[in-house]
Amino acid sequence: MAVASAAPGSIFCKQLLFSLLVLILLCDACQKISLRVPSHLQAETLVGKVNLEECLKSASLILSSDPTFRILEDGSIYTTHDLILSSERKSFSIFLSDRQKQEQKTIEVVLSARENKAPKKRHAKDTALKRSKRRWGPIPCSLMENSLGPFPQHIQQIQSDTAQNYTIFYSISGPGVDKEPYNLFYIERDTGDIFCTRSIDREQYQQFALYGYATTADGYAPEYPLPLIIKIEDDNDNAPYFENKLTIFTVPENCRTGTSVGKVTAIDADEPDTLHTRLKYKILQQIPDHPKHFSIHPDTGIITTTTPLLDREKCDTYQLIMEVRDMGGQPFGLFNTGTITISLEDENDNPPSFTETSYVTEVEENRIDVEILRMKVQDQDLPNTPHSRAVYTILQGNENGNFKISTDPNTNEGVLCVVKPLNYEVNRQVILQVGVVNEAQFSKAANSQTPTMCTTTVTVKIKDSDEGPECHPPVKVIQSEDGFPAGQELLGYKAIDPETRSGEGLRYKKLGDEDHWFEINEQTGDLRTVKVLDRESKFVKNNQYNISVVAVDAVGRSCTGTLVVSLTDKNDHPPQINKEVTICQNNEDFAVLAPVDPDGPENGPPFQFLLDNSASKNWVLEEKDGKTAILRQRQNLDYNNYFVPIKIKDRHGLVATHVLSVRVCDCSVSSECNLPAKNLRDVRPNVILGKWAILAMVLGSVLLLCILFTCFCVTAKRTVKKCFPEDIAQQNLIVSNTEGPGEEVTEASIRLPMQTSNICDTSMSVGTVGGQGIKTQQSFEMVKGGYTLDSNKGGGHQTLESIKGVGQGDTGRYTYTDWQSFTQPRLGEESIRGHTLIKN
């Protein structure tokens, strides 16, 4: 069987053990407890239970003199690691302490090992070397940090039962041997003793996990590697320290007692959940130290207020010198100090107050938007915050709204201004009462009363000045009726001079009269109508028509007023209606008529609808609600346009006749109806012309005829210019009453000049008849080679050569027959055209 034995004398925390022994010597022995336990105890094994209350009822501290054992609050005793009782008896002490009563007790515990059964005899040694299937049993061991030696210090011994038969060599490996930190541990090859070469810091290495090996001389390993855990026991070698070097807390002034200010935390590098890291907090000093305002919970480090009298205006910052100590705050514990800064937050606990009890200022009358006074206040609260910024209010004296007060954001002063003109003749001075508060709501301090608003008095003296006319009231209303005739007088707008309190010397002019209804009397301001007043005019809004009037004094100063003419309605407009109506038979077979009366409601609906007798055979008119009516077909009519005359009366009987143009369409909506306007039929109104209408038509016709006749006569008087000399006509025109060709004319008798001559230029124009004009012109030219006829009517150009058929020969001579055949038809044509014009 593989065994491992502890080193002679267990290794304990020498410093802690020394401290405990000192305490035990100072304590009273309470009782002695004996317990029988197995010789081999594993870690976290319950050894037994001790009644602690019989020794000390309220023990605040429970310690064991042997770190191998752990004592719980109910008295249970547990082992901290595996333990083998090498001797028959083992004893240790339990230390109890009550800090409140300053009482300490000790309980001595004696452990006795039970007898183990005799081990079985081993079999004879095997001649052949075999590997043991049994693993070594590791025994945990501990080593105190910061040990003082002497070094090398023996820790533990490992042995293998195979050493009874073979030569065994021992070795170890792991951190502290062949890994960082090197050469901290070594083992004697032949005996298996493990040694430590120097002191160890637990905060750097909490434990070491090593492996032990047992091998023969030829390198064979009869045992599996043995894990060895070497735990470094903590020594209280680290003082706690505050986590933050600079800690600042804030708390409102005037806060209640017990208000939490903040929590401080400290760090201890020693082993957690031990007495070495059980910290206690304490305030060593408060700066300033009087009165004491703060306390700290020793375990949690929470700082609270102890008084409600924190006043920022007296002291705005406090410093606390703090201490943190381990070992539960015991005097032998390690400690550290730190500084905590506590700043007080401002509260609005000081009201503002005026530096003066009263103020006097002056201003000229009629001045506006002018600063007349600045008022200062003092406030002990934090500057440039809502707790100190002032808000000014005019409490009395500003009923007419002449003044306004505001706060200058840079100086916190109250600025008093005039925003509405003051009148010296009405009031020569005004007394104002002004109050001031802060932007933030007042925070009542402890043991104090809510203060009243600070007020002051401001006397404003008004200085007299020569001022212009006054238009008061700015708007004046006069009554008139609808249809008021032109040329009538109305009372106009009146202004006054504030110095004389009269309107003498003032002149009036119109500034605004949209439809030019009035003219104004410059001396009196009265109005005269130049048009009939019409309430239904587009310039009338809500039955009112506005005229702007300006009054000017002798030096040009003026004021402006508005005159409102309120018109009472008159029933002078009959109901009106949209005369274009569409009926879509695919949707509905009727149309809704909705007339509108321009008059007021008292002269409007209910309306009465009447259908003309001539339209009643095809149409039916049904009144609906006094405001609308329904026009319906008696039977389905053809798709066409129809005239339907109706009459509409208002509530007072004013009637209007309207002829509706009704379109009956094959459509769903009226926009789809596309009937031509020429298909108007069905019922047409029977129009009977009066005598004056007939007379007007006759006179118009006579006047039109006179105009046409005059135009014709003027045109016909134009003279006709004769261009034929008589001798030439007699020489060339031969009259013959015979039907035969006559005798042949010799060539000499009809010789014509070789140069071009104007024979005739005749022009005749006829005046406009029926809107159309006719103009006829003919020109005859005698040219070399023949006579030419140009006519804009005939559209042709003929010569004697073309009629005779002469080519390029001699064109200077023609026979009589040629000349007659050319001129006779044309003279007859012109004669017929002349007779026709005269006849027309």
mmCIF file of N, CA, C and O in Angstrom, residues 743-808:
data_model
loop_
_atom_site.group_PDB
_atom_site.id
_atom_site.type_symbol
_atom_site.label_atom_id
_atom_site.label_comp_id
_atom_site.label_asym_id
_atom_site.label_seq_id
_atom_site.Cartn_x
_atom_site.Cartn_y
_atom_site.Cartn_z
ATOM 1 N N GLU A 743 -68.844 98.454 -147.554
ATOM 2 C CA GLU A 743 -67.705 98.479 -148.434
ATOM 3 C C GLU A 743 -66.437 98.345 -147.639
ATOM 4 O O GLU A 743 -66.361 98.674 -146.477
ATOM 5 N N GLU A 744 -65.433 97.868 -148.310
ATOM 6 C CA GLU A 744 -64.172 97.587 -147.653
ATOM 7 C C GLU A 744 -63.450 98.867 -147.338
ATOM 8 O O GLU A 744 -63.349 99.764 -148.149
ATOM 9 N N VAL A 745 -63.002 98.914 -146.173
ATOM 10 C CA VAL A 745 -62.279 100.096 -145.722
ATOM 11 C C VAL A 745 -60.838 99.947 -146.158
ATOM 12 O O VAL A 745 -60.235 98.875 -145.982
ATOM 13 N N THR A 746 -60.355 101.057 -146.681
ATOM 14 C CA THR A 746 -58.981 100.996 -147.145
ATOM 15 C C THR A 746 -58.039 100.990 -145.974
ATOM 16 O O THR A 746 -58.378 101.354 -144.845
ATOM 17 N N GLU A 747 -56.860 100.591 -146.291
ATOM 18 C CA GLU A 747 -55.846 100.436 -145.237
ATOM 19 C C GLU A 747 -55.462 101.774 -144.671
ATOM 20 O O GLU A 747 -55.220 101.905 -143.513
ATOM 21 N N ALA A 748 -55.539 102.805 -145.505
ATOM 22 C CA ALA A 748 -55.125 104.127 -145.011
ATOM 23 C C ALA A 748 -56.120 104.718 -144.061
ATOM 24 O O ALA A 748 -55.770 105.520 -143.219
ATOM 25 N N SER A 749 -57.369 104.322 -144.264
ATOM 26 C CA SER A 749 -58.404 104.942 -143.435
ATOM 27 C C SER A 749 -58.359 104.509 -141.983
ATOM 28 O O SER A 749 -58.931 105.164 -141.124
ATOM 29 N N ILE A 750 -57.672 103.383 -141.658
ATOM 30 C CA ILE A 750 -57.658 102.913 -140.258
ATOM 31 C C ILE A 750 -56.233 102.781 -139.730
ATOM 32 O O ILE A 750 -55.923 101.978 -138.840
ATOM 33 N N ARG A 751 -55.364 103.575 -140.356
ATOM 34 C CA ARG A 751 -53.977 103.505 -139.847
ATOM 35 C C ARG A 751 -53.934 104.079 -138.446
ATOM 36 O O ARG A 751 -54.446 105.146 -138.186
ATOM 37 N N LEU A 752 -53.298 103.408 -137.577
ATOM 38 C CA LEU A 752 -53.229 103.793 -136.155
ATOM 39 C C LEU A 752 -51.850 104.319 -135.827
ATOM 40 O O LEU A 752 -50.873 103.953 -136.480
ATOM 41 N N PRO A 753 -51.727 105.123 -134.798
ATOM 42 C CA PRO A 753 -50.396 105.611 -134.393
ATOM 43 C C PRO A 753 -49.530 104.459 -133.943
ATOM 44 O O PRO A 753 -49.987 103.461 -133.426
ATOM 45 N N MET A 754 -48.225 104.640 -134.120
ATOM 46 C CA MET A 754 -47.285 103.592 -133.736
ATOM 47 C C MET A 754 -46.954 103.667 -132.256
ATOM 48 O O MET A 754 -46.509 102.703 -131.667
ATOM 49 N N GLN A 755 -47.125 104.853 -131.631
ATOM 50 C CA GLN A 755 -46.806 104.979 -130.189
ATOM 51 C C GLN A 755 -48.009 104.571 -129.364
ATOM 52 O O GLN A 755 -49.127 104.621 -129.793
ATOM 53 N N THR A 756 -47.701 104.214 -128.137
ATOM 54 C CA THR A 756 -48.767 103.780 -127.202
ATOM 55 C C THR A 756 -49.510 104.982 -126.720
ATOM 56 O O THR A 756 -48.926 105.989 -126.359
ATOM 57 N N SER A 757 -50.864 104.902 -126.718
ATOM 58 C CA SER A 757 -51.721 105.990 -126.250
ATOM 59 C C SER A 757 -52.802 105.442 -125.368
ATOM 60 O O SER A 757 -53.326 104.357 -125.620
ATOM 61 N N ASN A 758 -53.139 106.241 -124.369
ATOM 62 C CA ASN A 758 -54.266 105.874 -123.503
ATOM 63 C C ASN A 758 -55.548 106.224 -124.215
ATOM 64 O O ASN A 758 -55.797 107.383 -124.490
ATOM 65 N N ILE A 759 -56.312 105.228 -124.515
ATOM 66 C CA ILE A 759 -57.585 105.455 -125.182
ATOM 67 C C ILE A 759 -58.661 105.774 -124.181
ATOM 68 O O ILE A 759 -59.414 106.697 -124.354
ATOM 69 N N CYS A 760 -58.753 105.035 -123.124
ATOM 70 C CA CYS A 760 -59.846 105.259 -122.163
ATOM 71 C C CYS A 760 -59.451 104.653 -120.830
ATOM 72 O O CYS A 760 -58.838 103.594 -120.770
ATOM 73 N N ASP A 761 -59.814 105.326 -119.763
ATOM 74 C CA ASP A 761 -59.635 104.783 -118.378
ATOM 75 C C ASP A 761 -60.896 105.048 -117.638
ATOM 76 O O ASP A 761 -61.191 106.174 -117.279
ATOM 77 N N THR A 762 -61.662 104.045 -117.506
ATOM 78 C CA THR A 762 -62.977 104.187 -116.866
ATOM 79 C C THR A 762 -62.993 103.421 -115.567
ATOM 80 O O THR A 762 -62.601 102.247 -115.523
ATOM 81 N N SER A 763 -63.417 104.065 -114.538
ATOM 82 C CA SER A 763 -63.519 103.395 -113.217
ATOM 83 C C SER A 763 -64.876 103.647 -112.656
ATOM 84 O O SER A 763 -65.409 104.743 -112.753
ATOM 85 N N MET A 764 -65.443 102.623 -112.052
ATOM 86 C CA MET A 764 -66.744 102.732 -111.407
ATOM 87 C C MET A 764 -66.737 101.812 -110.184
ATOM 88 O O MET A 764 -66.332 100.656 -110.287
ATOM 89 N N SER A 765 -67.157 102.356 -109.083
ATOM 90 C CA SER A 765 -67.254 101.533 -107.858
ATOM 91 C C SER A 765 -68.619 101.678 -107.273
ATOM 92 O O SER A 765 -69.217 102.740 -107.333
ATOM 93 N N VAL A 766 -69.142 100.624 -106.762
ATOM 94 C CA VAL A 766 -70.475 100.595 -106.152
ATOM 95 C C VAL A 766 -70.287 100.456 -104.654
ATOM 96 O O VAL A 766 -69.468 99.655 -104.184
ATOM 97 N N GLY A 767 -71.070 101.213 -103.887
ATOM 98 C CA GLY A 767 -70.950 101.152 -102.419
ATOM 99 C C GLY A 767 -71.281 99.788 -101.866
ATOM 100 O O GLY A 767 -71.842 98.939 -102.527
ATOM 101 N N THR A 768 -70.943 99.620 -100.633
ATOM 102 C CA THR A 768 -71.150 98.331 -99.954
ATOM 103 C C THR A 768 -72.626 98.040 -99.826
ATOM 104 O O THR A 768 -73.399 98.841 -99.335
ATOM 105 N N VAL A 769 -73.027 96.865 -100.277
ATOM 106 C CA VAL A 769 -74.416 96.423 -100.203
ATOM 107 C C VAL A 769 -74.430 95.072 -99.501
ATOM 108 O O VAL A 769 -73.830 94.118 -99.997
ATOM 109 N N GLY A 770 -75.107 95.042 -98.417
ATOM 110 C CA GLY A 770 -75.192 93.767 -97.710
ATOM 111 C C GLY A 770 -73.886 93.277 -97.185
ATOM 112 O O GLY A 770 -73.697 92.087 -97.038
ATOM 113 N N GLY A 771 -72.984 94.176 -96.924
ATOM 114 C CA GLY A 771 -71.698 93.778 -96.357
ATOM 115 C C GLY A 771 -70.700 93.323 -97.395
ATOM 116 O O GLY A 771 -69.624 92.922 -97.062
ATOM 117 N N GLN A 772 -71.001 93.396 -98.746
ATOM 118 C CA GLN A 772 -70.046 92.963 -99.761
ATOM 119 C C GLN A 772 -69.836 94.089 -100.752
ATOM 120 O O GLN A 772 -70.749 94.836 -101.079
ATOM 121 N N GLY A 773 -68.675 94.238 -101.266
ATOM 122 C CA GLY A 773 -68.338 95.299 -102.216
ATOM 123 C C GLY A 773 -68.020 94.740 -103.588
ATOM 124 O O GLY A 773 -67.493 93.659 -103.712
ATOM 125 N N ILE A 774 -68.328 95.512 -104.655
ATOM 126 C CA ILE A 774 -68.027 95.098 -106.038
ATOM 127 C C ILE A 774 -67.303 96.245 -106.717
ATOM 128 O O ILE A 774 -67.750 97.377 -106.682
ATOM 129 N N LYS A 775 -66.189 95.966 -107.341
ATOM 130 C CA LYS A 775 -65.402 97.002 -108.020
ATOM 131 C C LYS A 775 -65.048 96.508 -109.420
ATOM 132 O O LYS A 775 -64.565 95.396 -109.572
ATOM 133 N N THR A 776 -65.362 97.373 -110.454
ATOM 134 C CA THR A 776 -65.123 96.970 -111.838
ATOM 135 C C THR A 776 -64.246 98.008 -112.512
ATOM 136 O O THR A 776 -64.511 99.205 -112.409
ATOM 137 N N GLN A 777 -63.215 97.581 -113.163
ATOM 138 C CA GLN A 777 -62.307 98.467 -113.882
ATOM 139 C C GLN A 777 -61.984 97.843 -115.242
ATOM 140 O O GLN A 777 -61.856 96.634 -115.363
ATOM 141 N N GLN A 778 -61.913 98.706 -116.264
ATOM 142 C CA GLN A 778 -61.490 98.249 -117.599
ATOM 143 C C GLN A 778 -60.485 99.243 -118.165
ATOM 144 O O GLN A 778 -60.593 100.443 -117.945
ATOM 145 N N SER A 779 -59.538 98.779 -118.880
ATOM 146 C CA SER A 779 -58.504 99.624 -119.495
ATOM 147 C C SER A 779 -58.341 99.228 -120.963
ATOM 148 O O SER A 779 -58.262 98.033 -121.267
ATOM 149 N N PHE A 780 -58.346 100.234 -121.770
ATOM 150 C CA PHE A 780 -58.116 100.003 -123.208
ATOM 151 C C PHE A 780 -56.814 100.686 -123.578
ATOM 152 O O PHE A 780 -56.585 101.841 -123.228
ATOM 153 N N GLU A 781 -55.962 99.996 -124.264
ATOM 154 C CA GLU A 781 -54.686 100.550 -124.688
ATOM 155 C C GLU A 781 -54.526 100.298 -126.205
ATOM 156 O O GLU A 781 -54.817 99.207 -126.714
ATOM 157 N N MET A 782 -54.131 101.346 -126.926
ATOM 158 C CA MET A 782 -53.819 101.223 -128.344
ATOM 159 C C MET A 782 -52.307 101.117 -128.422
ATOM 160 O O MET A 782 -51.595 102.058 -128.073
ATOM 161 N N VAL A 783 -51.841 99.976 -128.845
ATOM 162 C CA VAL A 783 -50.414 99.740 -128.870
ATOM 163 C C VAL A 783 -50.019 99.402 -130.285
ATOM 164 O O VAL A 783 -50.852 99.095 -131.135
ATOM 165 N N LYS A 784 -48.728 99.476 -130.475
ATOM 166 C CA LYS A 784 -48.207 99.052 -131.759
ATOM 167 C C LYS A 784 -48.404 97.576 -131.891
ATOM 168 O O LYS A 784 -47.955 96.816 -131.085
ATOM 169 N N GLY A 785 -49.114 97.274 -132.938
ATOM 170 C CA GLY A 785 -49.423 95.857 -133.129
ATOM 171 C C GLY A 785 -50.832 95.515 -132.752
ATOM 172 O O GLY A 785 -51.263 94.405 -132.938
ATOM 173 N N GLY A 786 -51.613 96.421 -132.189
ATOM 174 C CA GLY A 786 -52.998 96.063 -131.899
ATOM 175 C C GLY A 786 -53.530 96.692 -130.646
ATOM 176 O O GLY A 786 -52.812 97.240 -129.839
ATOM 177 N N TYR A 787 -54.856 96.619 -130.456
ATOM 178 C CA TYR A 787 -55.571 97.126 -129.281
ATOM 179 C C TYR A 787 -55.595 96.027 -128.228
ATOM 180 O O TYR A 787 -55.850 94.862 -128.528
ATOM 181 N N THR A 788 -55.336 96.431 -126.976
ATOM 182 C CA THR A 788 -55.289 95.457 -125.863
ATOM 183 C C THR A 788 -56.388 95.758 -124.887
ATOM 184 O O THR A 788 -56.569 96.905 -124.483
ATOM 185 N N LEU A 789 -57.121 94.749 -124.438
ATOM 186 C CA LEU A 789 -58.194 94.886 -123.443
ATOM 187 C C LEU A 789 -57.776 94.122 -122.193
ATOM 188 O O LEU A 789 -57.519 92.920 -122.233
ATOM 189 N N ASP A 790 -57.693 94.863 -121.091
ATOM 190 C CA ASP A 790 -57.414 94.232 -119.770
ATOM 191 C C ASP A 790 -58.663 94.321 -118.930
ATOM 192 O O ASP A 790 -59.222 95.396 -118.751
ATOM 193 N N SER A 791 -59.114 93.267 -118.411
ATOM 194 C CA SER A 791 -60.315 93.235 -117.555
ATOM 195 C C SER A 791 -60.058 92.302 -116.394
ATOM 196 O O SER A 791 -59.691 91.146 -116.575
ATOM 197 N N ASN A 792 -60.253 92.827 -115.198
ATOM 198 C CA ASN A 792 -60.091 91.950 -114.014
ATOM 199 C C ASN A 792 -61.256 91.021 -113.845
ATOM 200 O O ASN A 792 -61.255 90.170 -112.997
ATOM 201 N N LYS A 793 -62.282 91.232 -114.648
ATOM 202 C CA LYS A 793 -63.426 90.322 -114.541
ATOM 203 C C LYS A 793 -63.262 89.171 -115.495
ATOM 204 O O LYS A 793 -63.524 88.022 -115.174
ATOM 205 N N GLY A 794 -62.878 89.501 -116.745
ATOM 206 C CA GLY A 794 -62.756 88.440 -117.732
ATOM 207 C C GLY A 794 -61.587 87.543 -117.491
ATOM 208 O O GLY A 794 -61.612 86.383 -117.831
ATOM 209 N N GLY A 795 -60.544 88.078 -116.908
ATOM 210 C CA GLY A 795 -59.367 87.277 -116.606
ATOM 211 C C GLY A 795 -58.576 86.903 -117.839
ATOM 212 O O GLY A 795 -57.722 86.049 -117.804
ATOM 213 N N GLY A 796 -58.850 87.553 -119.071
ATOM 214 C CA GLY A 796 -58.089 87.211 -120.269
ATOM 215 C C GLY A 796 -57.370 88.403 -120.847
ATOM 216 O O GLY A 796 -57.629 89.543 -120.492
ATOM 217 N N HIS A 797 -56.507 88.193 -121.849
ATOM 218 C CA HIS A 797 -55.762 89.255 -122.515
ATOM 219 C C HIS A 797 -55.844 88.990 -124.034
ATOM 220 O O HIS A 797 -55.298 88.002 -124.517
ATOM 221 N N GLN A 798 -56.608 89.872 -124.729
ATOM 222 C CA GLN A 798 -56.845 89.666 -126.165
ATOM 223 C C GLN A 798 -56.293 90.839 -126.950
ATOM 224 O O GLN A 798 -56.350 91.981 -126.509
ATOM 225 N N THR A 799 -55.821 90.555 -128.129
ATOM 226 C CA THR A 799 -55.350 91.595 -129.069
ATOM 227 C C THR A 799 -56.001 91.382 -130.425
ATOM 228 O O THR A 799 -56.601 90.332 -130.701
ATOM 229 N N LEU A 800 -55.836 92.414 -131.304
ATOM 230 C CA LEU A 800 -56.400 92.272 -132.640
ATOM 231 C C LEU A 800 -55.693 91.177 -133.408
ATOM 232 O O LEU A 800 -56.283 90.492 -134.240
ATOM 233 N N GLU A 801 -54.400 90.998 -133.127
ATOM 234 C CA GLU A 801 -53.688 89.939 -133.807
ATOM 235 C C GLU A 801 -54.251 88.588 -133.453
ATOM 236 O O GLU A 801 -54.348 87.701 -134.292
ATOM 237 N N SER A 802 -54.644 88.404 -132.118
ATOM 238 C CA SER A 802 -55.169 87.095 -131.715
ATOM 239 C C SER A 802 -56.483 86.797 -132.380
ATOM 240 O O SER A 802 -56.817 85.652 -132.658
ATOM 241 N N ILE A 803 -57.307 87.853 -132.639
ATOM 242 C CA ILE A 803 -58.626 87.618 -133.270
ATOM 243 C C ILE A 803 -58.451 87.406 -134.774
ATOM 244 O O ILE A 803 -59.066 86.547 -135.402
ATOM 245 N N LYS A 804 -57.568 88.204 -135.427
ATOM 246 C CA LYS A 804 -57.393 88.097 -136.856
ATOM 247 C C LYS A 804 -56.567 86.899 -137.252
ATOM 248 O O LYS A 804 -56.694 86.360 -138.328
ATOM 249 N N GLY A 805 -55.775 86.505 -136.291
ATOM 250 C CA GLY A 805 -54.906 85.370 -136.612
ATOM 251 C C GLY A 805 -53.644 85.776 -137.296
ATOM 252 O O GLY A 805 -53.027 84.992 -137.986
ATOM 253 N N VAL A 806 -53.226 87.056 -137.193
ATOM 254 C CA VAL A 806 -52.025 87.558 -137.850
ATOM 255 C C VAL A 806 -50.834 87.107 -137.054
ATOM 256 O O VAL A 806 -50.831 87.173 -135.832
ATOM 257 N N GLY A 807 -49.829 86.696 -137.772
ATOM 258 C CA GLY A 807 -48.609 86.250 -137.084
ATOM 259 C C GLY A 807 -47.643 87.385 -136.925
ATOM 260 O O GLY A 807 -47.946 88.415 -136.366
ATOM 261 N N GLN A 808 -46.451 87.213 -137.471
ATOM 262 C CA GLN A 808 -45.388 88.190 -137.313
ATOM 263 C C GLN A 808 -45.388 89.225 -138.430
ATOM 264 O O GLN A 808 -44.443 89.967 -138.588
#
